[in-house]
Tab-separated table of C-alpha atoms and ligand atoms in Angstrom:
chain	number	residue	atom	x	y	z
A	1	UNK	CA	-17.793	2.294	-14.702
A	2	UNK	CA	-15.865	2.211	-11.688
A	3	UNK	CA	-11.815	3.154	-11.183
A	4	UNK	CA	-9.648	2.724	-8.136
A	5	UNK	CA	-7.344	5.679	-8.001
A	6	UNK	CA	-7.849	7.340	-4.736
A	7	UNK	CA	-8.036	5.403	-1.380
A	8	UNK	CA	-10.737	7.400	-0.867
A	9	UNK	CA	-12.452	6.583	-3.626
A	10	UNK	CA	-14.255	3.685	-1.696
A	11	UNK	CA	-16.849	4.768	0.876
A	12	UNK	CA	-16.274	2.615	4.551
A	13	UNK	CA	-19.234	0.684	4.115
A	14	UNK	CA	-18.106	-0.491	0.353
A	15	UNK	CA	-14.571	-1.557	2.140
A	16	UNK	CA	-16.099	-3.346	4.474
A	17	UNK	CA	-18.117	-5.070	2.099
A	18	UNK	CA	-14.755	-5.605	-0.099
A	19	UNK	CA	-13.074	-6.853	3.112
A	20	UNK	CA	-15.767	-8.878	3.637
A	21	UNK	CA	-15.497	-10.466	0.180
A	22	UNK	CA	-11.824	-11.017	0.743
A	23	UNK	CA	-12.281	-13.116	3.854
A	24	UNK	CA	-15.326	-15.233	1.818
A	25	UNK	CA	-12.428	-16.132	-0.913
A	26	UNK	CA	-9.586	-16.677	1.819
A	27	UNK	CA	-12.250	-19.314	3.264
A	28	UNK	CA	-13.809	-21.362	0.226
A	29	UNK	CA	-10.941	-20.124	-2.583
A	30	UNK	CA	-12.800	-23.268	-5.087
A	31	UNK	CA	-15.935	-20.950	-5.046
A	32	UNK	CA	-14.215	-18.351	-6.878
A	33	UNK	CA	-12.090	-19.988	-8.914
A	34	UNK	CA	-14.050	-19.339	-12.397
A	35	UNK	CA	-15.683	-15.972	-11.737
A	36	UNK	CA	-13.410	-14.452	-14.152
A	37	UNK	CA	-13.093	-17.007	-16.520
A	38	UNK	CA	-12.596	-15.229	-20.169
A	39	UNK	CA	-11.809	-11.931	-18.705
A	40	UNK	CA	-8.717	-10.299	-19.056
A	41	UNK	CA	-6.273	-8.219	-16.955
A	42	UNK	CA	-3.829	-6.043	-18.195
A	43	UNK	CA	-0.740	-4.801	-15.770
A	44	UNK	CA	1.327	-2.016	-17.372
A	45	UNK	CA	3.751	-1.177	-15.063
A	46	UNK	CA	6.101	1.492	-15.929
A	47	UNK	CA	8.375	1.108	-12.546
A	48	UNK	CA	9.613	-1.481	-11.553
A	49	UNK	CA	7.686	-3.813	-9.040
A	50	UNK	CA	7.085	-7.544	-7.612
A	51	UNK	CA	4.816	-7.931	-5.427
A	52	UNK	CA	2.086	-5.580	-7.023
A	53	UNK	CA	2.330	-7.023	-10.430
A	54	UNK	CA	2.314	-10.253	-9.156
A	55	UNK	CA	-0.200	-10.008	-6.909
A	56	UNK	CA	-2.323	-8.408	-8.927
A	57	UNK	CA	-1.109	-11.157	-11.942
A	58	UNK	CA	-1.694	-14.261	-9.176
A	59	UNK	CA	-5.416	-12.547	-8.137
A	60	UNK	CA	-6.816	-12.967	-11.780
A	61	UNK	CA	-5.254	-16.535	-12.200
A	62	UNK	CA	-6.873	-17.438	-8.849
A	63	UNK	CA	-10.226	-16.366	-10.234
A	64	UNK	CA	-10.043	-18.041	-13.489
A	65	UNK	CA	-9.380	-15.526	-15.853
A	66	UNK	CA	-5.645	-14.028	-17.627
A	67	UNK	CA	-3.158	-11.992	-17.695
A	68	UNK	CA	-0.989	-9.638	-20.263
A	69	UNK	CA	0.908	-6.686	-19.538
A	70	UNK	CA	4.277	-4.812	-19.830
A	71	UNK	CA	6.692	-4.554	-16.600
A	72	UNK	CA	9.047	-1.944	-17.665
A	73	UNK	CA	8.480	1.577	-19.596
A	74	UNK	CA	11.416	0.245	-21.983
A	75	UNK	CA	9.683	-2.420	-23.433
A	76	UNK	CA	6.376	-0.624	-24.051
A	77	UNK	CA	5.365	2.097	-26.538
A	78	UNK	CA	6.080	4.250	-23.848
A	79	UNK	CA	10.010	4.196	-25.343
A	80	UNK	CA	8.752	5.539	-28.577
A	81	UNK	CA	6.586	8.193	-27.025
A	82	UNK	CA	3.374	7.082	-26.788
A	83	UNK	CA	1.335	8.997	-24.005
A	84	UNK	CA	-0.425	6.919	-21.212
A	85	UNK	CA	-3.977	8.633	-22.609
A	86	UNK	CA	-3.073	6.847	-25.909
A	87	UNK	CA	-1.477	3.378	-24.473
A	88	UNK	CA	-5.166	3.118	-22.074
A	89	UNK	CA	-7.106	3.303	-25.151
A	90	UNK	CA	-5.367	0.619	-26.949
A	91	UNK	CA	-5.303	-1.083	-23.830
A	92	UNK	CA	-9.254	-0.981	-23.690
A	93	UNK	CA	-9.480	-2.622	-26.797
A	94	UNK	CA	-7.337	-6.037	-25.499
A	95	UNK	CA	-8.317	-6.341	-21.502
A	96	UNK	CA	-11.300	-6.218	-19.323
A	97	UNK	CA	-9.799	-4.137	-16.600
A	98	UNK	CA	-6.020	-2.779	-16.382
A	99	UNK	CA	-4.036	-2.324	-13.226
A	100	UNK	CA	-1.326	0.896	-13.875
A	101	UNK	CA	1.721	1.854	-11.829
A	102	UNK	CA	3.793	4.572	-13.306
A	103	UNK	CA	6.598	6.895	-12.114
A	104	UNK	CA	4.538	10.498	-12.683
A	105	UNK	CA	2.320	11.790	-9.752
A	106	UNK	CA	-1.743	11.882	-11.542
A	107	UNK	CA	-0.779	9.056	-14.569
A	108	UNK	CA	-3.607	6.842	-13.227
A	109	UNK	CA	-5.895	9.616	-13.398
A	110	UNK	CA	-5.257	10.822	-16.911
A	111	UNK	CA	-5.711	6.896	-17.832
A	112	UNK	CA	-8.933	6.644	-15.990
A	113	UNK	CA	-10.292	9.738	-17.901
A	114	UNK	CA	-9.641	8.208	-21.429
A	115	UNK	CA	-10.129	4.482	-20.182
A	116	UNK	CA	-13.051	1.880	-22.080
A	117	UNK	CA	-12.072	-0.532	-18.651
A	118	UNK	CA	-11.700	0.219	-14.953
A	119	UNK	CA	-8.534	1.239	-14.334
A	120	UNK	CA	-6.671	0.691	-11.334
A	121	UNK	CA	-4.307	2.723	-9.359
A	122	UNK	CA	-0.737	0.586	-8.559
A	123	UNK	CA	0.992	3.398	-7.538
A	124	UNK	CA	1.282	6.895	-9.154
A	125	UNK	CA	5.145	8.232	-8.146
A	126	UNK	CA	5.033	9.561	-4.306
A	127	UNK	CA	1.349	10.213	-4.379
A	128	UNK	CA	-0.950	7.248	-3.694
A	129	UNK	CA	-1.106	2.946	-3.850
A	130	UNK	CA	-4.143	2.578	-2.647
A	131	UNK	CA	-4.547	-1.405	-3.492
A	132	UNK	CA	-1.444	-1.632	-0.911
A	133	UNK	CA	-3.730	0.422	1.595
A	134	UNK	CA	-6.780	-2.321	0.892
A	135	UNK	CA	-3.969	-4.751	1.850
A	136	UNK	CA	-2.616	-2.844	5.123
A	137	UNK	CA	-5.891	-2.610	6.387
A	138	UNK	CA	-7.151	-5.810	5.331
A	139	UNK	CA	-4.160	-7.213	7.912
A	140	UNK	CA	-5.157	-5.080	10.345
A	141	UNK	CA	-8.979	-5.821	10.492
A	142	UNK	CA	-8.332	-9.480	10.539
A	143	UNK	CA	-5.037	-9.679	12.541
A	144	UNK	CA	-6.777	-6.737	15.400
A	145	UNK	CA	-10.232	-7.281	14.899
A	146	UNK	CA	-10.804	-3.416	13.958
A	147	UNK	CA	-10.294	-0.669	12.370
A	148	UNK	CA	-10.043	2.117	14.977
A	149	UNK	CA	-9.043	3.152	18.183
A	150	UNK	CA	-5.306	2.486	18.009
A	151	UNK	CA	-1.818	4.495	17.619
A	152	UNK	CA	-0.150	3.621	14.837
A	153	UNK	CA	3.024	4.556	14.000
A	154	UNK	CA	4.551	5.165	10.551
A	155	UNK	CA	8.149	5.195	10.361
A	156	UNK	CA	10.735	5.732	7.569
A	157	UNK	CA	10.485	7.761	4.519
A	158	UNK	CA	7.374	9.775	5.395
A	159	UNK	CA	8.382	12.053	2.722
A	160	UNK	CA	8.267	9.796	-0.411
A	161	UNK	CA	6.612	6.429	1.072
A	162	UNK	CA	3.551	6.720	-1.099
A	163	UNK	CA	1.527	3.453	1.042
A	164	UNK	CA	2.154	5.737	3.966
A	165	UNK	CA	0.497	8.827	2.188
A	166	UNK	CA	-2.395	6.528	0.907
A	167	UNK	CA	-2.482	4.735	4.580
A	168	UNK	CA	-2.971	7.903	6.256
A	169	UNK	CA	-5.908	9.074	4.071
A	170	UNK	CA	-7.804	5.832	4.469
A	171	UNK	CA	-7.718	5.390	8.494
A	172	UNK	CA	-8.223	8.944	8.679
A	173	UNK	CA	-11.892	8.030	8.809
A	174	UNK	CA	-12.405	5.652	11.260
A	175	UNK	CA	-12.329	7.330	14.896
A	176	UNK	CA	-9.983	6.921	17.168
A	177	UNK	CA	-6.892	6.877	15.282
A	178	UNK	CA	-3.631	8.309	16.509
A	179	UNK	CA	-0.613	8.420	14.519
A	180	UNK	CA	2.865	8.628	15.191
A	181	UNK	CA	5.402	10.074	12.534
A	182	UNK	CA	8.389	8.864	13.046
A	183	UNK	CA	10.957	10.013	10.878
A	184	UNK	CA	14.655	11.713	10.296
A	185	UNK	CA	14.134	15.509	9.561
A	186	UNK	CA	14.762	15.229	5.662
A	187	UNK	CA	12.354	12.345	5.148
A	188	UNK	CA	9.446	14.192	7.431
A	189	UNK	CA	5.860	13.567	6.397
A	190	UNK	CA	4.502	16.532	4.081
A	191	UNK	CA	2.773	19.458	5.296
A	192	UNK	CA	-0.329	18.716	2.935
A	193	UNK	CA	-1.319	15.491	5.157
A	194	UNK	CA	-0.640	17.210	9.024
A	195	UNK	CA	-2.728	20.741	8.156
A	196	UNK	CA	-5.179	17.496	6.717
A	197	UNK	CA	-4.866	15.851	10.073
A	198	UNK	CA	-4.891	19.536	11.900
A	199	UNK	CA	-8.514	20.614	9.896
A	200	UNK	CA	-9.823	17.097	10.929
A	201	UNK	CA	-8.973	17.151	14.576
A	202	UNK	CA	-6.723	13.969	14.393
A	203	UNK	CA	-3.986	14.015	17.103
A	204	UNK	CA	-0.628	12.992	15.640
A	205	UNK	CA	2.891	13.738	17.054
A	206	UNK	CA	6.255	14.081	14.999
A	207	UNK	CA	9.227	12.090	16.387
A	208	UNK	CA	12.840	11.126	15.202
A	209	UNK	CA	13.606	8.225	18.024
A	210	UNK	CA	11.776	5.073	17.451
A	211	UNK	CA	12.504	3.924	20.639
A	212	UNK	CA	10.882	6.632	22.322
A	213	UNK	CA	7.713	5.677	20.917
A	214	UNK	CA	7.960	2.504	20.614
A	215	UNK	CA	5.843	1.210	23.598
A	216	UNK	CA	2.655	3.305	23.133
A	217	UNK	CA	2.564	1.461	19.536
A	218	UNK	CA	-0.899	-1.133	18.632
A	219	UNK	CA	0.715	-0.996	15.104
A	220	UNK	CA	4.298	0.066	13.746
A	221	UNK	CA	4.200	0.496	9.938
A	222	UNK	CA	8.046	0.398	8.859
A	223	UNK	CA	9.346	1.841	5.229
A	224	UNK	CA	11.964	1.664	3.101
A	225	UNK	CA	13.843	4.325	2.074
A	226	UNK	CA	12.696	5.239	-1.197
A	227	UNK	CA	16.113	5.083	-2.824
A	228	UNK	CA	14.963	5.794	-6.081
A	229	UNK	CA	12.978	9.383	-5.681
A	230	UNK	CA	16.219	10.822	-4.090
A	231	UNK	CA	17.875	13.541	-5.945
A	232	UNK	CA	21.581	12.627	-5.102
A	233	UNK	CA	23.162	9.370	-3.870
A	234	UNK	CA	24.828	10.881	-0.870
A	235	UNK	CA	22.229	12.080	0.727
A	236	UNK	CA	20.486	7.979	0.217
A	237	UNK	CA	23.487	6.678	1.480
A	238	UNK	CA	22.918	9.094	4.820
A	239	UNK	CA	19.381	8.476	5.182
A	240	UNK	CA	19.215	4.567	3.890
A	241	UNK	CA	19.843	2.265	7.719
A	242	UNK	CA	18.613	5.528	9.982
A	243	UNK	CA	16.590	2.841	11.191
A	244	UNK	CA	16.965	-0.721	11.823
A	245	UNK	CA	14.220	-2.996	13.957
A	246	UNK	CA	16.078	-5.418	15.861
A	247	UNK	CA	14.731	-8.016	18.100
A	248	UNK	CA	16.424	-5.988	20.971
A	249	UNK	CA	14.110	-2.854	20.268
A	250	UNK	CA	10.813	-5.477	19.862
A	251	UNK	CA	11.778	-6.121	24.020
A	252	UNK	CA	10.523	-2.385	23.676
A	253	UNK	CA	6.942	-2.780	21.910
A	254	UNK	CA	3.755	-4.260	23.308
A	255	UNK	CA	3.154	-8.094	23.257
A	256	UNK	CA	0.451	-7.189	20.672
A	257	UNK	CA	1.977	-4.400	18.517
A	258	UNK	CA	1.821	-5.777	14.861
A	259	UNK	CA	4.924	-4.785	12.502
A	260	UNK	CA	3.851	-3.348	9.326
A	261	UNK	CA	5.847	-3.079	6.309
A	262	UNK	CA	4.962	-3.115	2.634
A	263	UNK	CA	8.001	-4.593	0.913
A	264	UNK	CA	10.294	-4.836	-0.597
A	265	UNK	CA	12.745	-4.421	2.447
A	266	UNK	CA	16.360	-3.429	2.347
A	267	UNK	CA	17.443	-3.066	6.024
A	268	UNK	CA	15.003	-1.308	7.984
A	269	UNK	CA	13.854	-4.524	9.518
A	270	UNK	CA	16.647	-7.107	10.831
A	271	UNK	CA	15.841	-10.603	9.304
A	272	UNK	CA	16.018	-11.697	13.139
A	273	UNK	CA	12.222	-9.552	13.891
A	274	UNK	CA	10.709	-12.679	11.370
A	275	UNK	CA	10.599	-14.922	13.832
A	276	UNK	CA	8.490	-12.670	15.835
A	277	UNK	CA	4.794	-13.377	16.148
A	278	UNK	CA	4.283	-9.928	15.783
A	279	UNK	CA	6.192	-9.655	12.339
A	280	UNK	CA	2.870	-9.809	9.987
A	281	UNK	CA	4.704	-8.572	6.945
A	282	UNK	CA	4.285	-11.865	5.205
A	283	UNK	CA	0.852	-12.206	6.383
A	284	UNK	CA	0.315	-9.018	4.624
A	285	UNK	CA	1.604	-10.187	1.562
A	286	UNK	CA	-1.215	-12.877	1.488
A	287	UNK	CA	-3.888	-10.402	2.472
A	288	UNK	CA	-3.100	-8.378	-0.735
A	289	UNK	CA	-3.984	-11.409	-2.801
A	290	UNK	CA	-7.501	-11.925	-1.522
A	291	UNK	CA	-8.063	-8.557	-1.426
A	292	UNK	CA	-6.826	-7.928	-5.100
A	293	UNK	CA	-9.266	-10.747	-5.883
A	294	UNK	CA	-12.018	-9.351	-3.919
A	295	UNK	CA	-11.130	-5.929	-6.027
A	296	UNK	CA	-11.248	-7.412	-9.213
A	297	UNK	CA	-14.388	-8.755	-8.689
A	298	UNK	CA	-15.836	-5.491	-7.589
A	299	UNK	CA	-14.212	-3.479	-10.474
A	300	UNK	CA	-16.268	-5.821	-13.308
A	301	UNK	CA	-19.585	-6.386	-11.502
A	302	UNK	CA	-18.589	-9.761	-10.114
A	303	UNK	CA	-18.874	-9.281	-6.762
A	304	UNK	CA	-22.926	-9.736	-6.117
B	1	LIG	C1	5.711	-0.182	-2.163
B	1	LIG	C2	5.621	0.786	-3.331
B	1	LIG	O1	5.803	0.382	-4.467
B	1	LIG	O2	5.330	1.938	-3.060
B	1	LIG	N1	5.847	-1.503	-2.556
B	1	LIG	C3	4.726	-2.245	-2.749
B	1	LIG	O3	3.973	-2.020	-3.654
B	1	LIG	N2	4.459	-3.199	-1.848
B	1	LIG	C4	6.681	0.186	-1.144
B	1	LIG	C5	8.093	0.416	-1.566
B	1	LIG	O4	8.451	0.281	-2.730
B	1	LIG	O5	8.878	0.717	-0.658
């Protein structure tokens, strides 16, 4: 049995093959639309969350099979104490294959070792999301045409931004890849991922000014401020609109740089860049549907 917990965890060849799945169902969506019929998917999501719980939620409908779940700690077990070892095994009695986010760094992990059904990773604290990395570079391949030989840069909170973490580990193996850190000083990118990129050989550069950079960008990944692993409001409240995209900075970037962003956004992108043919944030949104599908399918031995 097979988990997702690790954007490693996925060899290139199996991505590509996943990828290439996800394009098959954004083409003919009717030939997939019973492949899961009578299986279920569970989503217990102790954080809070939209698009990943209802992406995952709208992926499962799309194939033909259902949904349960929980979408707040409060209204599980979780509020009476029940461990996430003991909620997975109860879990594994009711669904097919369970999609997890949760607040602690390692909880998909623990769940995945105790688990009757794969278990997938949507988001473990600041650590890793790697179905939101199968998304990012599901937009890229099919909005670029490839995976490697561009400079990306990531920009925001570097420090908490766990699709940057996750983003970083995946492209990390394709050559060619340059990245750009652009960040304020307190929200710098940790020193476990540049002595990664350091052993590996992978040049990367460390800036605060996004204009700077700007121009030497194929791809600009933007991030929101990750309000809710601060430890005091002040220092949010600082930190929160250090960076705004405007369509007067875009003047800056290359006809074909692609902006990047995850979502939710707060202001880190002015509502004025979505009118830009280069804004693919939306676009990404999409992507994570197919590619959710295209997961699921893997995850219970659908996809041959
Ligand atoms: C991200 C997350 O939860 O880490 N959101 C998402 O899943 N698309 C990014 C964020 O919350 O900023």
């Amino acid at each position: 049995m097979r988990h997702l917990i690790s954007p490693l965890d996925f060899t290139t060849e199996e991505l590509d093959r996943l990828f290439d799945l996800a394009a098959s169902i954004e083409r003919e969506p009717g030939r997939y639309a019973h492949v899961c019929e009578g299986r279920i998917l569970a989503t217990c999501f102790y954080e809070p969350s939209t698009r990943t719980r209802l992406s995952f939620e709208s992926a499962m409908i799309r194939l033909g099979g259902r949904v349960l779940g929980f979408s707040d700690a409060g209204s599980s077990s979780a509020a009476k104490g029940e461990s996430v070892a003991d909620t997975i095994q109860v879990i594994s009695c009711y669904a097919d294959i369970c999609a997890m986010r949760h607040p602690k760094e390692g909880a998909a992990t623990v769940a995945a070792g105790k688990s009757r059904i794969p278990v997938i990773n949507a988001g473990d604290g600041g650590h890793h999301h790697p179905t939101q990395t199968l998304t990012d570079l599901l937009t890229i391949r099919n909005l670029k045409g490839r995976l490697e030989h561009f400079t990306i840069g990531l920009c925001g909170d570097l420090k908490f931004g766990r699709t940057v973490h996750s983003l970083i580990h995946a492209l990390v193996r394709y050559p060619g890849i340059r990245f750009l850190f652009i960040s304020p000083e307190e929200l710098r990118i940790p020193d476990y991922i540049t002595e990664m990129l350091r052993e590996k050989d992978i040049p990367f550069e460390e800036v605060i000014r996004l204009d700077d950079v700007l121009p030497q960008l194929d791809l600009l990944y933007m991030t929101r401020v990750q309000k809710e692993r601060f430890f005091n409001e002040e220092d949010y409240v600082r930190l929160k609109d250090f960076y705004i995209l405007t369509p007067e900075k875009m003047k800056l970037a290359r006809e074909d740089m692609l902006v990047l962003h995850p979502l939710p956004r707060v202001n880190e992108i002015d509502v004025e860049v979505d009118h830009d043919p280069r804004a693919a944030y939306f676009r990404q949104a999409q992507y994570g549907v197919y590619v959710r599908m295209a997961l699921i399918m893997t995850l219970l031995g659908l996809a041959d």
